[in-house]
Short mmCIF file of C-alpha atoms and ligand atoms in Angstrom, two decimals:
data_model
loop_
_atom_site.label_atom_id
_atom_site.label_comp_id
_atom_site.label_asym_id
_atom_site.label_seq_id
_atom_site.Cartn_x
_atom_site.Cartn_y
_atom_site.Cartn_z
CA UNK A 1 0.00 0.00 0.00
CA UNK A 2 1.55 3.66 -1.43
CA UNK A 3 0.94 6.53 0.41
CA UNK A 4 -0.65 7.81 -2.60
CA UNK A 5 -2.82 5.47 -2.75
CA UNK A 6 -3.67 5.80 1.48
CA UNK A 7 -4.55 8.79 0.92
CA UNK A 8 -6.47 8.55 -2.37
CA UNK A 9 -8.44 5.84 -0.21
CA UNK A 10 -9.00 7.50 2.72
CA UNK A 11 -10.43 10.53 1.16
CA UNK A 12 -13.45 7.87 -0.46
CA UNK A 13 -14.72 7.42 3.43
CA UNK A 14 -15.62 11.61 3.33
CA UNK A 15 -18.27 11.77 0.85
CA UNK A 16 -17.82 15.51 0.91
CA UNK A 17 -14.69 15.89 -0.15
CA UNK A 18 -13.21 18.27 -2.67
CA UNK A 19 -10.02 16.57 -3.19
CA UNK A 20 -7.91 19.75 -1.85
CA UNK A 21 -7.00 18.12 1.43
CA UNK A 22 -5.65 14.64 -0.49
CA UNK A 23 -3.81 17.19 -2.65
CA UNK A 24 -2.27 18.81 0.02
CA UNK A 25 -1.04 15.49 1.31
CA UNK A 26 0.20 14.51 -1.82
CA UNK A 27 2.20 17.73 -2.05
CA UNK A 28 3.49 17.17 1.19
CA UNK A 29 4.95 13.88 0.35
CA UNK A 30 6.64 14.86 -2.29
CA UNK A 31 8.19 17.61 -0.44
CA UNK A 32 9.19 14.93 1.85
CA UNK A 33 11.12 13.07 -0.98
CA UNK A 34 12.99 16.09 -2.25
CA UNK A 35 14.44 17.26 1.20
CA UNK A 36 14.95 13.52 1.94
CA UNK A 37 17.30 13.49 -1.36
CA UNK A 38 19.09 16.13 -0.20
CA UNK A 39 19.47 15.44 3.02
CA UNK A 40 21.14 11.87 2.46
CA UNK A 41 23.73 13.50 0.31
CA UNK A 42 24.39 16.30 3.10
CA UNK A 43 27.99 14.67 3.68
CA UNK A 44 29.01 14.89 -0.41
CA UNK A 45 28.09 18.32 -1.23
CA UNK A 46 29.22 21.93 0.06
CA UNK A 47 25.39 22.08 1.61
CA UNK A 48 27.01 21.35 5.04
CA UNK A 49 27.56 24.02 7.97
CA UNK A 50 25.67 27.43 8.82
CA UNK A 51 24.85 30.23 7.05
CA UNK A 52 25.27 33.39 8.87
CA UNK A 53 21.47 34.28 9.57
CA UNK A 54 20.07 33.66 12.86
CA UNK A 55 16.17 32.77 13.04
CA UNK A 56 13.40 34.61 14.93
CA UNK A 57 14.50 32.36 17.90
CA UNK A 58 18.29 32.75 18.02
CA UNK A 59 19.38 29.69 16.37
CA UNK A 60 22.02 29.33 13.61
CA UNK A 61 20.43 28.70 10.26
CA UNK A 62 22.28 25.87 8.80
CA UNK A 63 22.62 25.93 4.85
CA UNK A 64 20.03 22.38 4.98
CA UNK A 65 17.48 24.43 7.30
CA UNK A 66 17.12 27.09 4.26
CA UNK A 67 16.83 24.21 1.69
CA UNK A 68 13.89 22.40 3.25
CA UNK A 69 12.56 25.55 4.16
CA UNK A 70 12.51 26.75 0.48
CA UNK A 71 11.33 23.41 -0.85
CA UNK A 72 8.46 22.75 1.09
CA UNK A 73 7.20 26.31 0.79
CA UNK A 74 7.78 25.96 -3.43
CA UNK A 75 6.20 22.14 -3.14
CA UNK A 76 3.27 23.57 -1.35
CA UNK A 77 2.36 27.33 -3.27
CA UNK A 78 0.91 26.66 -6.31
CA UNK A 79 -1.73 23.74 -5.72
CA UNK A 80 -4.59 25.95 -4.53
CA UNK A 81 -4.77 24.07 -1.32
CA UNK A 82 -3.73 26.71 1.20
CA UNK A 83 -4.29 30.31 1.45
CA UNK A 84 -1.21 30.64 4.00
CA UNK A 85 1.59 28.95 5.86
CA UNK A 86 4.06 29.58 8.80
CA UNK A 87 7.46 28.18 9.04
CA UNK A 88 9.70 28.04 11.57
CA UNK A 89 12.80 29.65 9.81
CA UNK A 90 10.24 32.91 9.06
CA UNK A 91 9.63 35.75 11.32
CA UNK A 92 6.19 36.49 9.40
CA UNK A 93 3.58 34.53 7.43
CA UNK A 94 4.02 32.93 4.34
CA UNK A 95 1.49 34.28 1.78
CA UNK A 96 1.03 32.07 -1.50
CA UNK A 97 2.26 34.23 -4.26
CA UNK A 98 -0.49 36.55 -6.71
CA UNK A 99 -0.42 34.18 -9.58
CA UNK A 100 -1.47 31.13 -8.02
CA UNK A 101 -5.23 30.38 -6.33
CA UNK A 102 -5.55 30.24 -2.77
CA UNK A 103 -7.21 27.43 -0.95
CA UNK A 104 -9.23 26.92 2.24
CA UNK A 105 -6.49 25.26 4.20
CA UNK A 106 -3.14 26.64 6.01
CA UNK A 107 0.04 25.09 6.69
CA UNK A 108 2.72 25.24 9.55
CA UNK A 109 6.09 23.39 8.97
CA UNK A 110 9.42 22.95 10.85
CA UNK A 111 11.04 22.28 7.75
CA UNK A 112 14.25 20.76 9.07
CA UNK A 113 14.18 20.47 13.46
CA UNK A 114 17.12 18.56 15.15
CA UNK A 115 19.34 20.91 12.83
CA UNK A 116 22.24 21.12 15.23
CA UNK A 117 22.82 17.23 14.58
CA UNK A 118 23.28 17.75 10.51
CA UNK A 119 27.09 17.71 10.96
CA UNK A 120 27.37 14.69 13.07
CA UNK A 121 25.20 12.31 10.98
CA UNK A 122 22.13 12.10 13.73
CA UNK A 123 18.48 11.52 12.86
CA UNK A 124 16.44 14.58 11.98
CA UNK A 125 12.93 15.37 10.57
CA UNK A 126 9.81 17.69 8.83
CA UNK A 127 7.35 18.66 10.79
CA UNK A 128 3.87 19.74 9.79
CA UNK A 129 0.49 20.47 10.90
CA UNK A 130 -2.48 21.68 8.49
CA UNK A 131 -5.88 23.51 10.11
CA UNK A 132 -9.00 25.06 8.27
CA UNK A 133 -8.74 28.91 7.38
CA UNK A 134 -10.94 30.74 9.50
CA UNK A 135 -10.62 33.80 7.75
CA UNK A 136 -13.75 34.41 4.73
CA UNK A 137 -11.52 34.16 1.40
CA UNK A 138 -8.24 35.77 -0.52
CA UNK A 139 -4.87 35.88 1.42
CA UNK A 140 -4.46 33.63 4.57
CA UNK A 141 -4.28 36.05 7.84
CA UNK A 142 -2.16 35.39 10.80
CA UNK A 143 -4.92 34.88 12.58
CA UNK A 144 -5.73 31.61 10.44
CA UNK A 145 -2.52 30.32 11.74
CA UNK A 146 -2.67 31.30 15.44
CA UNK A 147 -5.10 28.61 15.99
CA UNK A 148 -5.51 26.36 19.11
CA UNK A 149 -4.00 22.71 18.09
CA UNK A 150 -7.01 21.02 19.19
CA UNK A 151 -8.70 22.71 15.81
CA UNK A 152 -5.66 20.98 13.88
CA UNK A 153 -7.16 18.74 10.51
CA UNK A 154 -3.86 16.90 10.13
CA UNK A 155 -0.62 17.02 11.53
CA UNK A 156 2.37 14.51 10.94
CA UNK A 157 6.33 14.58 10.14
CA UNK A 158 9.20 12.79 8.09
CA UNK A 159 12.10 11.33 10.04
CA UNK A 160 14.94 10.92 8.03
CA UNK A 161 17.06 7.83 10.18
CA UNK A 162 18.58 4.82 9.40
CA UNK A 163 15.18 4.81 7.12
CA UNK A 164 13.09 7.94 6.26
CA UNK A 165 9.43 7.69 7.38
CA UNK A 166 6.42 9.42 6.91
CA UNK A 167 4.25 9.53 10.24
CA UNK A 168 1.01 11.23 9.89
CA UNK A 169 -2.68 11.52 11.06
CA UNK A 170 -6.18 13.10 10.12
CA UNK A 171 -7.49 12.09 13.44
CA UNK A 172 -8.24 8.65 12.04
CA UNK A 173 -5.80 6.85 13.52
CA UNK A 174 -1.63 7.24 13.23
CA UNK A 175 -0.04 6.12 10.07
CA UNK A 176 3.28 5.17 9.28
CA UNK A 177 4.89 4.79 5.72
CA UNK A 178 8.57 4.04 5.43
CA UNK A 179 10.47 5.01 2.02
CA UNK A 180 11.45 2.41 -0.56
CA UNK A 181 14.43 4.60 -1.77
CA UNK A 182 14.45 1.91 -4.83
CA UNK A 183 10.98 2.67 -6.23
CA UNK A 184 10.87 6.31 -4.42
CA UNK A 185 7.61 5.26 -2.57
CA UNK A 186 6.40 5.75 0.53
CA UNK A 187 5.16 2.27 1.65
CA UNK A 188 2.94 1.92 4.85
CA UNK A 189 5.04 -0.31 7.16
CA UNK A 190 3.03 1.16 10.44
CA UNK A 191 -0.29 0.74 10.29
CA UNK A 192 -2.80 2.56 13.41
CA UNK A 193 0.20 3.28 15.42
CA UNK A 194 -1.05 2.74 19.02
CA UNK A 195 1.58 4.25 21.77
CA UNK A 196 2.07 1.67 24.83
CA UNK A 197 -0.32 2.73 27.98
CA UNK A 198 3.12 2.74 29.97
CA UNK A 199 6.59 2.57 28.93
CA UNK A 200 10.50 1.99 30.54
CA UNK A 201 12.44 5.54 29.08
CA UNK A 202 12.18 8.53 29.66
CA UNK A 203 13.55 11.07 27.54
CA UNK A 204 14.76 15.14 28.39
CA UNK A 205 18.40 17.04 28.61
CA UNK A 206 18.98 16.31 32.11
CA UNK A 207 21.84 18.63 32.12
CA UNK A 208 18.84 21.51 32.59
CA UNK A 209 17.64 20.03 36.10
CA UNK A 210 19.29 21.95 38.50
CA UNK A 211 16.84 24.62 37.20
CA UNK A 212 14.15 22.81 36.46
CA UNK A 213 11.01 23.13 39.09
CA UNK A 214 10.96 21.25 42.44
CA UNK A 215 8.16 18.65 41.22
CA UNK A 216 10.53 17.42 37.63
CA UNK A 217 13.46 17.02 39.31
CA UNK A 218 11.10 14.61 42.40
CA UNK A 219 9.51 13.19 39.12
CA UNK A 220 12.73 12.23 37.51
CA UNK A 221 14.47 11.04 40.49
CA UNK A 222 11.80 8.79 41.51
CA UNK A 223 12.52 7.22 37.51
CA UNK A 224 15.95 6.15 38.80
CA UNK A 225 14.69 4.41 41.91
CA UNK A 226 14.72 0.88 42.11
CA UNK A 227 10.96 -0.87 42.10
CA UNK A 228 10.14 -3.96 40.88
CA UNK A 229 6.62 -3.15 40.79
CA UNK A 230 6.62 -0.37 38.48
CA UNK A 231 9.41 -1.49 36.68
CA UNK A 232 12.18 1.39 37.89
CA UNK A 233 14.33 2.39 37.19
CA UNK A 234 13.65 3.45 33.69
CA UNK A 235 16.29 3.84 31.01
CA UNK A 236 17.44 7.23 29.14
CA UNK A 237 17.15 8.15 25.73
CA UNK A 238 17.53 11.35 24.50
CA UNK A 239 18.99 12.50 20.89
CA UNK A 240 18.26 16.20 20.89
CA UNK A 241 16.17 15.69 17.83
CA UNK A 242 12.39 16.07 18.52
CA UNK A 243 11.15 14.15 15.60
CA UNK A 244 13.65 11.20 16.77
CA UNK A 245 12.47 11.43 20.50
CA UNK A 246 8.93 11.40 19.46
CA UNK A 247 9.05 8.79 16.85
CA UNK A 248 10.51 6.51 19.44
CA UNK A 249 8.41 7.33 22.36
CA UNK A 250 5.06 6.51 20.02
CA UNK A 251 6.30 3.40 18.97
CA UNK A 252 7.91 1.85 22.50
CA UNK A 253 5.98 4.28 25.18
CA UNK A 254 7.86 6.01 28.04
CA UNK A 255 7.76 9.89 28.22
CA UNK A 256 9.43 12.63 26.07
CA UNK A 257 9.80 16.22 27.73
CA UNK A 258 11.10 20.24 27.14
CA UNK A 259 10.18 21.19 30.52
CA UNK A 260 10.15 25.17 31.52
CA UNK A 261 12.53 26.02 33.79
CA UNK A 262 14.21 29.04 35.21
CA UNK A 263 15.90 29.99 33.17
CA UNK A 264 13.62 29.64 30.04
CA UNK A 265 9.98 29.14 32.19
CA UNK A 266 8.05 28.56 28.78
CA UNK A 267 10.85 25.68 27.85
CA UNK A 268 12.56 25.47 24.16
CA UNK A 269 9.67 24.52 21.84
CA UNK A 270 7.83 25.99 19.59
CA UNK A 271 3.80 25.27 20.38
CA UNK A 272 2.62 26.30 16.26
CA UNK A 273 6.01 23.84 14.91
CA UNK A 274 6.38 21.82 17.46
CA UNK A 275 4.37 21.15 19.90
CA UNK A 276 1.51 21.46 18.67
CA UNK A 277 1.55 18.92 15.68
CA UNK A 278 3.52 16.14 17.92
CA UNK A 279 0.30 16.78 20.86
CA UNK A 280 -1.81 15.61 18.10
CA UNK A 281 -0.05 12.69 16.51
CA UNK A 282 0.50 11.46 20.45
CA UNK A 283 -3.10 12.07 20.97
CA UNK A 284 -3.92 10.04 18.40
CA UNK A 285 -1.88 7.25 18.95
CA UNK A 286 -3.55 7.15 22.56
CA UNK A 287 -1.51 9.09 24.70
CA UNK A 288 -0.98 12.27 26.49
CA UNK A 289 0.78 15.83 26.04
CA UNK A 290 0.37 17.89 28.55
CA UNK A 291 2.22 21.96 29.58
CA UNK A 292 2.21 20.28 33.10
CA UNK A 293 -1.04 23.20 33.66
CA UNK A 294 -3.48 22.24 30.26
CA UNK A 295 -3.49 19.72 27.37
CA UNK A 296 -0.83 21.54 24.88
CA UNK A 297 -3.69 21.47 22.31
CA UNK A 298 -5.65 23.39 24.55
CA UNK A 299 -2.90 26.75 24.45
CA UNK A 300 -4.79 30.05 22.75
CA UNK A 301 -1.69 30.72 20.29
CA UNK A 302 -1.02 34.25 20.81
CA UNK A 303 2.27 34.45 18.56
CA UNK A 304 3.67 32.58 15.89
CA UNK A 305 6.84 31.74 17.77
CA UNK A 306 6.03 31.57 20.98
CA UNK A 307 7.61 28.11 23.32
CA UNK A 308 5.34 26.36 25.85
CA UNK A 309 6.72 23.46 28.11
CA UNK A 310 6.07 20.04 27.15
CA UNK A 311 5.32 16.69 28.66
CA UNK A 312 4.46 13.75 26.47
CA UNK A 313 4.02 10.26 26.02
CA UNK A 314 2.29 6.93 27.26
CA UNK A 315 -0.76 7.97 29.41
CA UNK A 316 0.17 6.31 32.12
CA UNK A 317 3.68 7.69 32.48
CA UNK A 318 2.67 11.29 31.95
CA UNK A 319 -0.34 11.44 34.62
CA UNK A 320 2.81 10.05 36.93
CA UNK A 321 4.55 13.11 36.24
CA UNK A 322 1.60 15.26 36.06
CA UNK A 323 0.88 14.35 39.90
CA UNK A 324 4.59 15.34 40.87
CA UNK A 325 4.19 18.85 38.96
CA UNK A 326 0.72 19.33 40.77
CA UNK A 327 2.33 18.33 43.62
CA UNK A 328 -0.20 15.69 44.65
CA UNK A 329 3.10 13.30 45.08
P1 AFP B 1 17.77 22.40 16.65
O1 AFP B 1 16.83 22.30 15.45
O2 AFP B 1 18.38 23.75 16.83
O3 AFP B 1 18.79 21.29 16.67
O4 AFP B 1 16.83 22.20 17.92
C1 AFP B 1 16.21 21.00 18.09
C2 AFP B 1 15.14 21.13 19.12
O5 AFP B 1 14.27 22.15 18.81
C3 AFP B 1 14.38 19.82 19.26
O6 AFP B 1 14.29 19.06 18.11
C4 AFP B 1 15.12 19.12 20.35
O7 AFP B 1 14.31 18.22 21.07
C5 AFP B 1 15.61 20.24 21.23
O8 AFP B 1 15.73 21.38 20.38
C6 AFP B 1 16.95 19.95 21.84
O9 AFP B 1 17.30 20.98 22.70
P2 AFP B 1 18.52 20.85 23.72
O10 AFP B 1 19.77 20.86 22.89
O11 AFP B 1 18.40 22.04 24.61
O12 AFP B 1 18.36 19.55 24.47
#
């Protein structure tokens, strides 16, 4: 089973439907395939190592960053699918350009995130997450971006590892197609991806705890204890590569986290890029993603950029650390 053809059957259960948000996906796939090209042949062209722009949130725009960023937005602007999208690498909104017809969806990407490991050869991935416009017709606003991520249609991401996947969901389950390089199709390998009620990892930078609040660093220590019971201590996994952290804490459970702390109190994610999308896809898949406070699809976006803490994972792993951070343990 193609992707193509997933999606082509998938859109025959909506009796409604125009075809735009099948287009869309089919758009974004192909994106998928041309940074995944590129990517995979980082090491034997000059596309290594930064440029010298900075991005709205401080971080080094590496010369792979701007290429995904450019390809998705030019595999996305001329279908007619979406009146506007947001990217990660962009201060401001994305408008489609004059010539081409604008469509009733919008689109928010993180079009390359684990970017620091590019030079050492570590996993990395696309993120994306796709709403309804809100606004009446023409050019996408902001405010048809800065939408709460419960309102999300879609939301999914490629990992490009030891294979390159493409992870996705329309809130009909979590579906995972892994590349054929040889034929150049996705083929679906992971089918209703169902995240473990309880896992054995958990997964943070641990180097941040002596600032992180009182209740994470009780949570995290009582991970290391010894309990037969509840099967501690837990093991640690972390590659510093979102897409990598998530992808492995939906398939084998456990919990993923960007806690605030205080130094940064809102954390190092972005909710419209990040957060948001992998909520969903977690969601989905039958778990949890919580800001510690609220459900992270439940955040009122007020800015494009803005970070919110995260917690997320296998339900029963992030209640336990809920309770510490309400301070009910
Ligand atoms: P980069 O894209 O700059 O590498 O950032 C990656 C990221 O946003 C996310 O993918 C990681 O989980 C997180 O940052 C890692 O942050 P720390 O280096 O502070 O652990």
């Amino acid at each position: 089973m193609t992707l193509e053809r997933f999606i082509s059957e998938q859109a025959f259960l909506h009796p409604g439907a125009t075809g735009h948000f099948s287009g869309l996906l089919h758009d974004l796939s192909l994106a998928a395939k041309l940074v995944w090209r590129e990517v995979n042949k980082a090491g034997l062209v000059n596309i290594l190592g930064a440029t010298d722009r900075m991005n709205i949130s401080g971080d080094i725009v590496r010369k792979l960053d701007q290429f995904a960023d450019e390809t998705i937005y030019r595999a996305m602007d001329h279908g007619g699918h979406l009146c506007v999208m947001a990217s990660e690498e962009n201060e401001d909104v994305l408008q489609i350009p004059e010539e081409y017809p604008a469509g009733k969806y919008v689109l928010l990407y993180d079009p390359l995130d684990g970017s620091s490991n590019i030079d050492v050869n570590v996993t990395i991935g696309s993120i994306f997450s796709i709403y309804k416009r809100i606004s009446p017709s023409g050019k996408g606003t902001l405010q048809d971006c800065l939408q709460a991520g419960y309102k999300q249609e879609a939301a999914g991401y490629m990992i490009y590892g030891s294979s390159t996947m493409f992870v996705y969901t329309t809130a009909h389950g979590v579906h995972g197609f892994t590349l054929d390089p040889t034929v150049g199709e996705f083929l679906l390998s992971h089918e209703n991806i169902r995240i473990p009620k309880k896992g054995k990892i958990y997964s943070l930078n641990e180097g941040n705890a002596a600032y992180w609040e009182p209740g994470m660093q009780r949570y995290i220590q009582y991970l290391k204890e010894s309990d037969k019971a509840t099967d501690r201590p837990y093991s640690l996994r972390y590659i510093g590569s979102m897409v990598a952290d998530v992808h492995r804490t939906l398939l084998y459970g456990g919990m993923y986290a960007y806690p605030g702390d205080n130094k940064n109190p809102e954390g190092k994610l972005r909710l419209m890029y990040e957060c948001n999308p992998m909520a969903f896809i977690v969601e989905h898949a039958g778990g949890r993603a919580i800001t510690g406070k609220q459900r992270v699809l439940d955040v009122q976006p007020t800015s494009l950029h803005q970070h919110v803490p995260i917690i997320l994972g296998s339900g029963d792993d992030v209640d336990i650390c809920e309770g510490f951070l309400l301070g009910r343990r």
